[in-house]
PDB file of C-alpha atoms in Angstrom:
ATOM      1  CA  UNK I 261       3.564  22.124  18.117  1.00 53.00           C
ATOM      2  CA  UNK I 262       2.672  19.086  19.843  1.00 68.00           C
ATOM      3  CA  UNK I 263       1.067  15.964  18.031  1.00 75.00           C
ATOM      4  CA  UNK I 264      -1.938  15.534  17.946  1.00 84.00           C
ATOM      5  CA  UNK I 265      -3.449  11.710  18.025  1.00 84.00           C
ATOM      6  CA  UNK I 266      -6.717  10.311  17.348  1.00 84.00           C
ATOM      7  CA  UNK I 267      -7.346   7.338  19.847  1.00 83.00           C
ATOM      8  CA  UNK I 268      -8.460   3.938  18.946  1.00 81.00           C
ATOM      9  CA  UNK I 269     -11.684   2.670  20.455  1.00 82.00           C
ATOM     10  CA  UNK I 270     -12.928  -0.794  21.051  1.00 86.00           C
ATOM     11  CA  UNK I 271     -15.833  -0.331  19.021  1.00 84.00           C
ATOM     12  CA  UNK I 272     -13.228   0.487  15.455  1.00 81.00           C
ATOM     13  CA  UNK I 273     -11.347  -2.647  16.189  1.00 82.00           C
ATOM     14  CA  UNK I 274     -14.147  -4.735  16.828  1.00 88.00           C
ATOM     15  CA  UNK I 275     -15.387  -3.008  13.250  1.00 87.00           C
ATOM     16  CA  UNK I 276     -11.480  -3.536  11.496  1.00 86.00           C
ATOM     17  CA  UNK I 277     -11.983  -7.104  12.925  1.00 89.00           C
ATOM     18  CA  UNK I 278     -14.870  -7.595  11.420  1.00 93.00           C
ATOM     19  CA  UNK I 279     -13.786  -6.002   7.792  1.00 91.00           C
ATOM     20  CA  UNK I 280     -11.139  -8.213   7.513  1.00 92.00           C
ATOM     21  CA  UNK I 281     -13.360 -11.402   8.166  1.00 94.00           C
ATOM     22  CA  UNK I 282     -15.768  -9.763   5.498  1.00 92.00           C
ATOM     23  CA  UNK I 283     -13.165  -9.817   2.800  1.00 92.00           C
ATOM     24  CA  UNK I 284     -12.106 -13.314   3.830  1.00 90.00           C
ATOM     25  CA  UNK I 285     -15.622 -14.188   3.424  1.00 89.00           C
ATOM     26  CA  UNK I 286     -15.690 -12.668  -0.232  1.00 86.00           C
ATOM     27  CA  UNK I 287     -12.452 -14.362  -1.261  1.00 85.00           C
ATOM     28  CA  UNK I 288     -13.961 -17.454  -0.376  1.00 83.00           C
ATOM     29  CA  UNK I 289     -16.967 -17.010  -2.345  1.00 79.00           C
ATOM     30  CA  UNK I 290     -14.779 -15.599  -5.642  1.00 76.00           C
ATOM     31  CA  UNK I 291     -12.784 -18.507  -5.149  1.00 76.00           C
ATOM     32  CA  UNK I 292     -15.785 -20.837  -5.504  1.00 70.00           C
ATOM     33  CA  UNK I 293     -18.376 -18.628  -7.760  1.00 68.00           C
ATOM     34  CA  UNK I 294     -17.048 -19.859 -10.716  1.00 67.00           C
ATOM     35  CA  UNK I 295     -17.739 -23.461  -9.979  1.00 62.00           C
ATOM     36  CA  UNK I 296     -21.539 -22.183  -9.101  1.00 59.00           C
ATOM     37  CA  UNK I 297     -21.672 -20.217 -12.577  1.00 63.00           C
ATOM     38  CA  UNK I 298     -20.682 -22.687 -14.771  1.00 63.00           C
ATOM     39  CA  UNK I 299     -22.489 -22.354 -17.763  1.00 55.00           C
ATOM     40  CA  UNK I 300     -24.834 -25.350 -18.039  1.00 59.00           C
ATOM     41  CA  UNK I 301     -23.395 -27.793 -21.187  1.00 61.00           C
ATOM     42  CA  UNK I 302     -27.143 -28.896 -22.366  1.00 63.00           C
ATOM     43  CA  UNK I 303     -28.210 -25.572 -23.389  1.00 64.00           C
ATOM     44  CA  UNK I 304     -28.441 -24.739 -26.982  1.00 71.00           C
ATOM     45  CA  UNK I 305     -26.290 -22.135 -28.970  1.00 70.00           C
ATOM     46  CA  UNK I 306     -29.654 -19.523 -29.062  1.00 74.00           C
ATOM     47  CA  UNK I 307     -29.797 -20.535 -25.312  1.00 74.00           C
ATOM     48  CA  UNK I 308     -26.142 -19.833 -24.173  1.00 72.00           C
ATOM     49  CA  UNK I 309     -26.165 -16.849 -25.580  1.00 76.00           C
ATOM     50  CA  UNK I 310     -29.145 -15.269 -23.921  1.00 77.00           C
ATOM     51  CA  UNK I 311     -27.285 -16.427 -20.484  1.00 76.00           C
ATOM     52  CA  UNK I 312     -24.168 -14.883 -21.817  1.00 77.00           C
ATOM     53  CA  UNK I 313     -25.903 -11.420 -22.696  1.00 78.00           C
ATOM     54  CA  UNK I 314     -28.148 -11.382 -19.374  1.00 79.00           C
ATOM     55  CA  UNK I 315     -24.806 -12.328 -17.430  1.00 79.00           C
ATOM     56  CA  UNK I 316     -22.749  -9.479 -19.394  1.00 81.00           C
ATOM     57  CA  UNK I 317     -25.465  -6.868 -18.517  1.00 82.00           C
ATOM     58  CA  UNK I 318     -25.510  -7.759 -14.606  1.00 83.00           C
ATOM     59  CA  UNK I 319     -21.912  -7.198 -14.746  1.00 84.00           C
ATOM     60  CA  UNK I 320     -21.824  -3.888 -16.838  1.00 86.00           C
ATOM     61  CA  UNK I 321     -24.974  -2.952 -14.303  1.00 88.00           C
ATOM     62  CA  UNK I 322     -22.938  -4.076 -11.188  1.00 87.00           C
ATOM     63  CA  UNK I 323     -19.987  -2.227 -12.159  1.00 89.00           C
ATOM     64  CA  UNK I 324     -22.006   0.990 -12.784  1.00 91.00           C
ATOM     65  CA  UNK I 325     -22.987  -0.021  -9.292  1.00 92.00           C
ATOM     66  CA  UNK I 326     -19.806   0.312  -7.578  1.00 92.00           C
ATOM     67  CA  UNK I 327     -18.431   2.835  -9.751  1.00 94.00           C
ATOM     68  CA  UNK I 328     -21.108   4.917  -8.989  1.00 94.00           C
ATOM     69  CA  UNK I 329     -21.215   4.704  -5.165  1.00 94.00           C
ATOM     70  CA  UNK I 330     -17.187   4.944  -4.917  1.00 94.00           C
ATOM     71  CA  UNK I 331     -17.123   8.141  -6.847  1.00 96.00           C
ATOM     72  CA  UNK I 332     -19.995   9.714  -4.113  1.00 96.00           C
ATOM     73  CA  UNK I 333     -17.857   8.495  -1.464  1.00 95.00           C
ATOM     74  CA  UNK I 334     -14.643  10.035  -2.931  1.00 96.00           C
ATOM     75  CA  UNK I 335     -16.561  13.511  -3.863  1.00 97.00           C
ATOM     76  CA  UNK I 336     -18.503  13.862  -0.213  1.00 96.00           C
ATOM     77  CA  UNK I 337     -15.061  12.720   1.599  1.00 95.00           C
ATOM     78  CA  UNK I 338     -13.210  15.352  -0.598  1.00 96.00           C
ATOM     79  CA  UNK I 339     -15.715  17.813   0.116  1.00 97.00           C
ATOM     80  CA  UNK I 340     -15.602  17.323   3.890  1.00 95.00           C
ATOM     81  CA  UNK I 341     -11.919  17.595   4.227  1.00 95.00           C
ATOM     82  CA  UNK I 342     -11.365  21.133   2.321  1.00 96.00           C
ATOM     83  CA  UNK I 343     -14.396  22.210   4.819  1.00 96.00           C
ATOM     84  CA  UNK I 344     -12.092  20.638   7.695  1.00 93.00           C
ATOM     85  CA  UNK I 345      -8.452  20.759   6.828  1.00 91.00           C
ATOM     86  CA  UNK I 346      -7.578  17.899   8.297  1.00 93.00           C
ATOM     87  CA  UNK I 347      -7.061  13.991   8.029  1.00 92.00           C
ATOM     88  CA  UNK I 348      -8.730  11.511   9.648  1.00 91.00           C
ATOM     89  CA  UNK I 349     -11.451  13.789   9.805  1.00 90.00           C
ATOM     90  CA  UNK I 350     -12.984  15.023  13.073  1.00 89.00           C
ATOM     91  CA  UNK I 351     -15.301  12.037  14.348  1.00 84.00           C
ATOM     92  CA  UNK I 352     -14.040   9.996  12.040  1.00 83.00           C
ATOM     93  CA  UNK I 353     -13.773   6.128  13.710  1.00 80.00           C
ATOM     94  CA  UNK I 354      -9.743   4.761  12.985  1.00 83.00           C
ATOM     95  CA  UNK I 355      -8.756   1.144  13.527  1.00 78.00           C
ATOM     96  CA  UNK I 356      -5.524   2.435  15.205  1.00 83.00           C
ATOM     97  CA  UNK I 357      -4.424   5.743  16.912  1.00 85.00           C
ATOM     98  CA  UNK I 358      -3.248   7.552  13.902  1.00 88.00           C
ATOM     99  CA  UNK I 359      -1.820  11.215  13.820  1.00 91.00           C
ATOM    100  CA  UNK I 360      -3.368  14.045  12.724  1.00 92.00           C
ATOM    101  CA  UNK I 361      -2.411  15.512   9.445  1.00 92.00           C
ATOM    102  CA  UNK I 362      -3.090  19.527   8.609  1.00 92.00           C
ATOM    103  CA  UNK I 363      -2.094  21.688   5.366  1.00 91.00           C
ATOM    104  CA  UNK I 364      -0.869  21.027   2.399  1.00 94.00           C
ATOM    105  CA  UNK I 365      -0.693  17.127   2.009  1.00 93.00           C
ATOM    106  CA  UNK I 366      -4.176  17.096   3.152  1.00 95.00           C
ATOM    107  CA  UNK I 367      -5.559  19.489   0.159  1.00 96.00           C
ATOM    108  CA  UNK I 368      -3.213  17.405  -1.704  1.00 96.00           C
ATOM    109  CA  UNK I 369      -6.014  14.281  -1.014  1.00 95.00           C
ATOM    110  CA  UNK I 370      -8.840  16.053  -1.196  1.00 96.00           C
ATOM    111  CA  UNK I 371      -7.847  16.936  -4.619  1.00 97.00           C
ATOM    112  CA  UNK I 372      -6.808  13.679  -5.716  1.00 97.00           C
ATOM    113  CA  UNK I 373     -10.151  12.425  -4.358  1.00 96.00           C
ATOM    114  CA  UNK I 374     -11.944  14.713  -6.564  1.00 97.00           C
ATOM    115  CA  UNK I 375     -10.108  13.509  -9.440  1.00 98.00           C
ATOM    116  CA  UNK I 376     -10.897  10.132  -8.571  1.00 97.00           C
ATOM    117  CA  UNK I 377     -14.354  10.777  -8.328  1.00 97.00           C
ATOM    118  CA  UNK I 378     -14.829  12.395 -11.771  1.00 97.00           C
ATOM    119  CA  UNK I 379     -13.211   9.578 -12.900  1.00 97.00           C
ATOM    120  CA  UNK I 380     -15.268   7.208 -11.441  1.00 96.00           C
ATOM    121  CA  UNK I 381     -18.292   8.510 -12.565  1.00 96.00           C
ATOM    122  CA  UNK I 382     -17.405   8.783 -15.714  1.00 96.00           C
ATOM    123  CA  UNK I 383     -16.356   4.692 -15.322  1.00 94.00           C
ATOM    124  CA  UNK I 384     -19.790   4.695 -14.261  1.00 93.00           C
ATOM    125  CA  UNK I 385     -21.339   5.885 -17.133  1.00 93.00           C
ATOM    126  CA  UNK I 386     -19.135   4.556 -19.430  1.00 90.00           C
ATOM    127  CA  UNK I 387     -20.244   0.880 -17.838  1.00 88.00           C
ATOM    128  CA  UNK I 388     -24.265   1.578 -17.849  1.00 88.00           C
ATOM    129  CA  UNK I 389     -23.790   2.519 -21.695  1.00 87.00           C
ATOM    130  CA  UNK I 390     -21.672  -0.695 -22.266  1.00 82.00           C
ATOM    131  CA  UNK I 391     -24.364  -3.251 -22.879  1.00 79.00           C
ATOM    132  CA  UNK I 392     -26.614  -1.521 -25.046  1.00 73.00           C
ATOM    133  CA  UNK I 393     -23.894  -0.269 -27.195  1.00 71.00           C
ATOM    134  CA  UNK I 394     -21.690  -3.804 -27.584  1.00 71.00           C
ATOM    135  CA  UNK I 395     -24.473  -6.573 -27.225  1.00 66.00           C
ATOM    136  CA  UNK I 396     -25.018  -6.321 -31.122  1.00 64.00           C
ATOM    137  CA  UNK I 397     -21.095  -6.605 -31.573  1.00 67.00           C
ATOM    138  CA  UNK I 398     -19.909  -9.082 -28.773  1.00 65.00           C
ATOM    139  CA  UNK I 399     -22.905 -11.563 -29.233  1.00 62.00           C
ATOM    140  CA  UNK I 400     -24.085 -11.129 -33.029  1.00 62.00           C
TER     141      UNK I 400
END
């Protein structure tokens, strides 16, 4: 049986291009966020700790967030490959011309994408629940 290649186009590595600018982008703006959060030094104790709950929240609701929308991502990409036995799935756009992969490997990630997804949702969960259940205990 002959290989069977999925092409590049133009358009994908204009798209990888841009990804990888995008992630420079957002290591530049981790490297300097926590210069621009800096907790201010003339607030007063009742004062820094409302800003230290509200930011806590935002990050338990952010991480919900993401959790959530990677494990719908994982579960509808797992679910389209057992319909399609195959990886990269038909249509799917690929930064470079990659082979196609059939069988038992392929269940093998469709699987292990499940998995992830439970698991992500369950992060998810786990993260919305996180404020209201350890406010009282991390900021008394």
């Amino acid at each position: 049986m002959k290989d069977e290649l999925v092409r590049a186009s133009p358009a994908s590595r204009r798209k990888r291009l841009l990804f990888v600018v995008g992630i420079g982008v957002m290591a530049l703006a981790c490297w300097k966020l926590p210069g621009l959060l800096a907790l201010p030094t003339d607030l007063s104790q009742d004062g820094a700790l409302a800003l230290a709950r509200d930011l806590f929240g935002k990050l338990c609701f952010f991480m919900a967030s993401v959790a959530g929308i990677a494990a719908a991502w994982s579960a509808v990409t797992a679910w389209r490959i057992l319909r399609t036995p195959q990886w990269p799935l038909p249509g799917a756009l690929v930064g470079q011309d990659t082979l196609i992969r059939r069988g038992r490997p392929v269940y093998f990630r469709a699987y292990g994408l499940l998995v992830c997804a439970a698991v992500l949702a369950a992060l998810a969960v786990w993260a919305a629940l996180l404020p209201g259940r350890f406010v009282a205990v991390l900021f008394p």
